[in-house]
mmCIF file with all atom_site columns, C-alpha atoms in Angstrom:
data_model
loop_
_atom_site.group_PDB
_atom_site.id
_atom_site.type_symbol
_atom_site.label_atom_id
_atom_site.label_alt_id
_atom_site.label_comp_id
_atom_site.label_asym_id
_atom_site.label_entity_id
_atom_site.label_seq_id
_atom_site.pdbx_PDB_ins_code
_atom_site.Cartn_x
_atom_site.Cartn_y
_atom_site.Cartn_z
_atom_site.occupancy
_atom_site.B_iso_or_equiv
_atom_site.pdbx_formal_charge
_atom_site.auth_seq_id
_atom_site.auth_comp_id
_atom_site.auth_asym_id
_atom_site.auth_atom_id
_atom_site.pdbx_PDB_model_num
ATOM 1   C CA . UNK L 1 1   ? -28.146 -54.289 19.654 1.00 0.00 ? 1   UNK L CA 1
ATOM 2   C CA . UNK L 1 2   ? -26.750 -50.874 18.737 1.00 0.00 ? 2   UNK L CA 1
ATOM 3   C CA . UNK L 1 3   ? -23.313 -52.353 18.108 1.00 0.00 ? 3   UNK L CA 1
ATOM 4   C CA . UNK L 1 4   ? -24.735 -54.993 15.765 1.00 0.00 ? 4   UNK L CA 1
ATOM 5   C CA . UNK L 1 5   ? -26.629 -52.371 13.796 1.00 0.00 ? 5   UNK L CA 1
ATOM 6   C CA . UNK L 1 6   ? -23.492 -50.256 13.592 1.00 0.00 ? 6   UNK L CA 1
ATOM 7   C CA . UNK L 1 7   ? -21.372 -53.204 12.429 1.00 0.00 ? 7   UNK L CA 1
ATOM 8   C CA . UNK L 1 8   ? -23.935 -54.072 9.726  1.00 0.00 ? 8   UNK L CA 1
ATOM 9   C CA . UNK L 1 9   ? -23.823 -50.545 8.357  1.00 0.00 ? 9   UNK L CA 1
ATOM 10  C CA . UNK L 1 10  ? -20.005 -50.402 8.267  1.00 0.00 ? 10  UNK L CA 1
ATOM 11  C CA . UNK L 1 11  ? -18.199 -51.211 5.027  1.00 0.00 ? 11  UNK L CA 1
ATOM 12  C CA . UNK L 1 12  ? -15.108 -53.394 4.879  1.00 0.00 ? 12  UNK L CA 1
ATOM 13  C CA . UNK L 1 13  ? -12.968 -50.250 4.579  1.00 0.00 ? 13  UNK L CA 1
ATOM 14  C CA . UNK L 1 14  ? -14.620 -48.764 7.701  1.00 0.00 ? 14  UNK L CA 1
ATOM 15  C CA . UNK L 1 15  ? -13.822 -51.924 9.669  1.00 0.00 ? 15  UNK L CA 1
ATOM 16  C CA . UNK L 1 16  ? -10.218 -51.922 8.400  1.00 0.00 ? 16  UNK L CA 1
ATOM 17  C CA . UNK L 1 17  ? -9.776  -48.284 9.487  1.00 0.00 ? 17  UNK L CA 1
ATOM 18  C CA . UNK L 1 18  ? -11.184 -49.004 12.947 1.00 0.00 ? 18  UNK L CA 1
ATOM 19  C CA . UNK L 1 19  ? -8.892  -52.029 13.311 1.00 0.00 ? 19  UNK L CA 1
ATOM 20  C CA . UNK L 1 20  ? -5.825  -50.016 12.242 1.00 0.00 ? 20  UNK L CA 1
ATOM 21  C CA . UNK L 1 21  ? -6.682  -47.253 14.743 1.00 0.00 ? 21  UNK L CA 1
ATOM 22  C CA . UNK L 1 22  ? -7.119  -49.760 17.566 1.00 0.00 ? 22  UNK L CA 1
ATOM 23  C CA . UNK L 1 23  ? -3.810  -51.509 16.808 1.00 0.00 ? 23  UNK L CA 1
ATOM 24  C CA . UNK L 1 24  ? -2.015  -48.147 16.462 1.00 0.00 ? 24  UNK L CA 1
ATOM 25  C CA . UNK L 1 25  ? -3.445  -46.923 19.752 1.00 0.00 ? 25  UNK L CA 1
ATOM 26  C CA . UNK L 1 26  ? -2.395  -50.089 21.560 1.00 0.00 ? 26  UNK L CA 1
ATOM 27  C CA . UNK L 1 27  ? 1.108   -49.939 20.048 1.00 0.00 ? 27  UNK L CA 1
ATOM 28  C CA . UNK L 1 28  ? 1.578   -46.286 21.060 1.00 0.00 ? 28  UNK L CA 1
ATOM 29  C CA . UNK L 1 29  ? 0.486   -47.136 24.612 1.00 0.00 ? 29  UNK L CA 1
ATOM 30  C CA . UNK L 1 30  ? 3.257   -49.725 24.886 1.00 0.00 ? 30  UNK L CA 1
ATOM 31  C CA . UNK L 1 31  ? 5.869   -47.513 23.187 1.00 0.00 ? 31  UNK L CA 1
ATOM 32  C CA . UNK L 1 32  ? 5.173   -44.350 25.201 1.00 0.00 ? 32  UNK L CA 1
ATOM 33  C CA . UNK L 1 33  ? 3.710   -45.793 28.371 1.00 0.00 ? 33  UNK L CA 1
ATOM 34  C CA . UNK L 1 34  ? 6.687   -46.224 30.585 1.00 0.00 ? 34  UNK L CA 1
ATOM 35  C CA . UNK L 1 35  ? 10.082  -44.775 31.090 1.00 0.00 ? 35  UNK L CA 1
ATOM 36  C CA . UNK L 1 36  ? 12.868  -46.235 33.108 1.00 0.00 ? 36  UNK L CA 1
ATOM 37  C CA . UNK L 1 37  ? 12.533  -46.300 36.879 1.00 0.00 ? 37  UNK L CA 1
ATOM 38  C CA . UNK L 1 38  ? 14.343  -43.290 38.327 1.00 0.00 ? 38  UNK L CA 1
ATOM 39  C CA . UNK L 1 39  ? 17.205  -43.556 40.793 1.00 0.00 ? 39  UNK L CA 1
ATOM 40  C CA . UNK L 1 40  ? 17.092  -40.268 42.707 1.00 0.00 ? 40  UNK L CA 1
ATOM 41  C CA . UNK L 1 41  ? 14.886  -37.284 43.443 1.00 0.00 ? 41  UNK L CA 1
ATOM 42  C CA . UNK L 1 42  ? 16.271  -33.769 42.971 1.00 0.00 ? 42  UNK L CA 1
ATOM 43  C CA . UNK L 1 43  ? 14.577  -30.614 44.272 1.00 0.00 ? 43  UNK L CA 1
ATOM 44  C CA . UNK L 1 44  ? 15.512  -27.207 42.854 1.00 0.00 ? 44  UNK L CA 1
ATOM 45  C CA . UNK L 1 45  ? 14.580  -23.667 43.683 1.00 0.00 ? 45  UNK L CA 1
ATOM 46  C CA . UNK L 1 46  ? 15.684  -20.821 41.447 1.00 0.00 ? 46  UNK L CA 1
ATOM 47  C CA . UNK L 1 47  ? 18.098  -23.103 39.581 1.00 0.00 ? 47  UNK L CA 1
ATOM 48  C CA . UNK L 1 48  ? 19.831  -24.129 42.823 1.00 0.00 ? 48  UNK L CA 1
ATOM 49  C CA . UNK L 1 49  ? 19.653  -27.708 44.078 1.00 0.00 ? 49  UNK L CA 1
ATOM 50  C CA . UNK L 1 50  ? 18.102  -27.784 47.553 1.00 0.00 ? 50  UNK L CA 1
ATOM 51  C CA . UNK L 1 51  ? 17.808  -31.515 48.088 1.00 0.00 ? 51  UNK L CA 1
ATOM 52  C CA . UNK L 1 52  ? 18.754  -34.788 46.465 1.00 0.00 ? 52  UNK L CA 1
ATOM 53  C CA . UNK L 1 53  ? 18.220  -38.340 47.679 1.00 0.00 ? 53  UNK L CA 1
ATOM 54  C CA . UNK L 1 54  ? 17.952  -41.861 46.325 1.00 0.00 ? 54  UNK L CA 1
ATOM 55  C CA . UNK L 1 55  ? 14.397  -43.011 45.604 1.00 0.00 ? 55  UNK L CA 1
ATOM 56  C CA . UNK L 1 56  ? 15.149  -46.252 47.397 1.00 0.00 ? 56  UNK L CA 1
ATOM 57  C CA . UNK L 1 57  ? 15.393  -44.579 50.829 1.00 0.00 ? 57  UNK L CA 1
ATOM 58  C CA . UNK L 1 58  ? 12.063  -43.711 52.435 1.00 0.00 ? 58  UNK L CA 1
ATOM 59  C CA . UNK L 1 59  ? 11.993  -40.260 54.034 1.00 0.00 ? 59  UNK L CA 1
ATOM 60  C CA . UNK L 1 60  ? 9.952   -37.112 54.496 1.00 0.00 ? 60  UNK L CA 1
ATOM 61  C CA . UNK L 1 61  ? 11.622  -33.703 54.252 1.00 0.00 ? 61  UNK L CA 1
ATOM 62  C CA . UNK L 1 62  ? 10.562  -30.078 54.627 1.00 0.00 ? 62  UNK L CA 1
ATOM 63  C CA . UNK L 1 63  ? 11.864  -27.820 51.904 1.00 0.00 ? 63  UNK L CA 1
ATOM 64  C CA . UNK L 1 64  ? 11.924  -24.006 52.107 1.00 0.00 ? 64  UNK L CA 1
ATOM 65  C CA . UNK L 1 65  ? 10.075  -22.128 49.397 1.00 0.00 ? 65  UNK L CA 1
ATOM 66  C CA . UNK L 1 66  ? 9.158   -18.503 48.826 1.00 0.00 ? 66  UNK L CA 1
ATOM 67  C CA . UNK L 1 67  ? 5.766   -19.003 50.557 1.00 0.00 ? 67  UNK L CA 1
ATOM 68  C CA . UNK L 1 68  ? 6.913   -21.379 53.280 1.00 0.00 ? 68  UNK L CA 1
ATOM 69  C CA . UNK L 1 69  ? 7.730   -25.035 53.894 1.00 0.00 ? 69  UNK L CA 1
ATOM 70  C CA . UNK L 1 70  ? 6.755   -27.709 51.354 1.00 0.00 ? 70  UNK L CA 1
ATOM 71  C CA . UNK L 1 71  ? 6.806   -31.294 52.597 1.00 0.00 ? 71  UNK L CA 1
ATOM 72  C CA . UNK L 1 72  ? 8.108   -33.912 50.181 1.00 0.00 ? 72  UNK L CA 1
ATOM 73  C CA . UNK L 1 73  ? 7.634   -37.610 50.851 1.00 0.00 ? 73  UNK L CA 1
ATOM 74  C CA . UNK L 1 74  ? 9.798   -40.306 49.277 1.00 0.00 ? 74  UNK L CA 1
ATOM 75  C CA . UNK L 1 75  ? 8.492   -43.820 49.788 1.00 0.00 ? 75  UNK L CA 1
ATOM 76  C CA . UNK L 1 76  ? 8.447   -47.123 47.894 1.00 0.00 ? 76  UNK L CA 1
ATOM 77  C CA . UNK L 1 77  ? 10.565  -45.643 45.089 1.00 0.00 ? 77  UNK L CA 1
ATOM 78  C CA . UNK L 1 78  ? 8.133   -42.768 44.486 1.00 0.00 ? 78  UNK L CA 1
ATOM 79  C CA . UNK L 1 79  ? 8.081   -39.076 45.463 1.00 0.00 ? 79  UNK L CA 1
ATOM 80  C CA . UNK L 1 80  ? 5.108   -36.805 46.090 1.00 0.00 ? 80  UNK L CA 1
ATOM 81  C CA . UNK L 1 81  ? 4.347   -33.446 47.676 1.00 0.00 ? 81  UNK L CA 1
ATOM 82  C CA . UNK L 1 82  ? 2.202   -34.026 50.754 1.00 0.00 ? 82  UNK L CA 1
ATOM 83  C CA . UNK L 1 83  ? 1.939   -30.473 52.049 1.00 0.00 ? 83  UNK L CA 1
ATOM 84  C CA . UNK L 1 84  ? 2.452   -27.023 50.587 1.00 0.00 ? 84  UNK L CA 1
ATOM 85  C CA . UNK L 1 85  ? 1.554   -23.459 51.579 1.00 0.00 ? 85  UNK L CA 1
ATOM 86  C CA . UNK L 1 86  ? 0.533   -22.560 48.011 1.00 0.00 ? 86  UNK L CA 1
ATOM 87  C CA . UNK L 1 87  ? -3.093  -21.426 47.610 1.00 0.00 ? 87  UNK L CA 1
ATOM 88  C CA . UNK L 1 88  ? -4.428  -23.961 45.043 1.00 0.00 ? 88  UNK L CA 1
ATOM 89  C CA . UNK L 1 89  ? -2.455  -27.085 46.099 1.00 0.00 ? 89  UNK L CA 1
ATOM 90  C CA . UNK L 1 90  ? -2.062  -28.178 42.470 1.00 0.00 ? 90  UNK L CA 1
ATOM 91  C CA . UNK L 1 91  ? 1.378   -29.604 43.265 1.00 0.00 ? 91  UNK L CA 1
ATOM 92  C CA . UNK L 1 92  ? -0.210  -31.937 45.821 1.00 0.00 ? 92  UNK L CA 1
ATOM 93  C CA . UNK L 1 93  ? -2.724  -33.095 43.217 1.00 0.00 ? 93  UNK L CA 1
ATOM 94  C CA . UNK L 1 94  ? 0.002   -34.017 40.719 1.00 0.00 ? 94  UNK L CA 1
ATOM 95  C CA . UNK L 1 95  ? 0.382   -37.366 42.451 1.00 0.00 ? 95  UNK L CA 1
ATOM 96  C CA . UNK L 1 96  ? 3.514   -39.459 42.666 1.00 0.00 ? 96  UNK L CA 1
ATOM 97  C CA . UNK L 1 97  ? 6.494   -39.573 40.321 1.00 0.00 ? 97  UNK L CA 1
ATOM 98  C CA . UNK L 1 98  ? 8.984   -42.399 39.982 1.00 0.00 ? 98  UNK L CA 1
ATOM 99  C CA . UNK L 1 99  ? 10.216  -42.583 36.392 1.00 0.00 ? 99  UNK L CA 1
ATOM 100 C CA . UNK L 1 100 ? 13.267  -40.785 35.009 1.00 0.00 ? 100 UNK L CA 1
ATOM 101 C CA . UNK L 1 101 ? 12.301  -37.388 33.616 1.00 0.00 ? 101 UNK L CA 1
ATOM 102 C CA . UNK L 1 102 ? 9.044   -36.996 35.536 1.00 0.00 ? 102 UNK L CA 1
ATOM 103 C CA . UNK L 1 103 ? 8.449   -33.661 37.303 1.00 0.00 ? 103 UNK L CA 1
ATOM 104 C CA . UNK L 1 104 ? 6.454   -32.124 40.121 1.00 0.00 ? 104 UNK L CA 1
ATOM 105 C CA . UNK L 1 105 ? 6.254   -28.344 40.244 1.00 0.00 ? 105 UNK L CA 1
ATOM 106 C CA . UNK L 1 106 ? 4.987   -25.938 42.849 1.00 0.00 ? 106 UNK L CA 1
ATOM 107 C CA . UNK L 1 107 ? 5.108   -22.689 40.901 1.00 0.00 ? 107 UNK L CA 1
ATOM 108 C CA . UNK L 1 108 ? 3.872   -20.334 43.658 1.00 0.00 ? 108 UNK L CA 1
ATOM 109 C CA . UNK L 1 109 ? 6.429   -21.756 46.094 1.00 0.00 ? 109 UNK L CA 1
ATOM 110 C CA . UNK L 1 110 ? 9.123   -21.867 43.360 1.00 0.00 ? 110 UNK L CA 1
ATOM 111 C CA . UNK L 1 111 ? 10.027  -25.541 43.826 1.00 0.00 ? 111 UNK L CA 1
ATOM 112 C CA . UNK L 1 112 ? 10.747  -28.081 41.104 1.00 0.00 ? 112 UNK L CA 1
ATOM 113 C CA . UNK L 1 113 ? 11.004  -31.795 41.916 1.00 0.00 ? 113 UNK L CA 1
ATOM 114 C CA . UNK L 1 114 ? 12.420  -34.047 39.240 1.00 0.00 ? 114 UNK L CA 1
ATOM 115 C CA . UNK L 1 115 ? 13.382  -37.690 38.977 1.00 0.00 ? 115 UNK L CA 1
ATOM 116 C CA . UNK L 1 116 ? 16.776  -38.523 37.542 1.00 0.00 ? 116 UNK L CA 1
ATOM 117 C CA . UNK L 1 117 ? 18.686  -41.654 36.684 1.00 0.00 ? 117 UNK L CA 1
ATOM 118 C CA . UNK L 1 118 ? 17.495  -44.927 35.309 1.00 0.00 ? 118 UNK L CA 1
ATOM 119 C CA . UNK L 1 119 ? 18.714  -46.716 32.253 1.00 0.00 ? 119 UNK L CA 1
ATOM 120 C CA . UNK L 1 120 ? 17.383  -44.218 29.773 1.00 0.00 ? 120 UNK L CA 1
ATOM 121 C CA . UNK L 1 121 ? 17.062  -40.477 30.137 1.00 0.00 ? 121 UNK L CA 1
ATOM 122 C CA . UNK L 1 122 ? 14.258  -38.883 28.193 1.00 0.00 ? 122 UNK L CA 1
ATOM 123 C CA . UNK L 1 123 ? 15.348  -36.027 26.019 1.00 0.00 ? 123 UNK L CA 1
ATOM 124 C CA . UNK L 1 124 ? 12.055  -34.136 25.885 1.00 0.00 ? 124 UNK L CA 1
ATOM 125 C CA . UNK L 1 125 ? 10.669  -31.613 28.322 1.00 0.00 ? 125 UNK L CA 1
ATOM 126 C CA . UNK L 1 126 ? 7.383   -31.281 30.186 1.00 0.00 ? 126 UNK L CA 1
ATOM 127 C CA . UNK L 1 127 ? 5.621   -29.607 27.259 1.00 0.00 ? 127 UNK L CA 1
ATOM 128 C CA . UNK L 1 128 ? 6.315   -32.453 24.845 1.00 0.00 ? 128 UNK L CA 1
ATOM 129 C CA . UNK L 1 129 ? 5.670   -35.151 27.450 1.00 0.00 ? 129 UNK L CA 1
#
């Protein structure tokens, strides 16, 4: 009912603008939606590489941070932080990463987890992502 009333009040130009926005939104979803599947996980602390492993090998590792041990799980081609001594646990809430260029960061524990490899490397950083 409300949609019909809205469509009756819209001009042809209004409908054209809505259609263009919908098509543009769908096109941007397909263009920006997915990067290449990553090949390896790299963990850094203070600019030094602590750990690197292929994403294809399932494993769970404990990594030393400034606050204590952070547990990283690599399974089914994805990596996630499953345990951390940081107070807010935001790094655990960041979920899983698997595509080249994706990052997980535990700022209080000074750990950065990034995914590398794949067919295309993204050239932008976290802020522009």
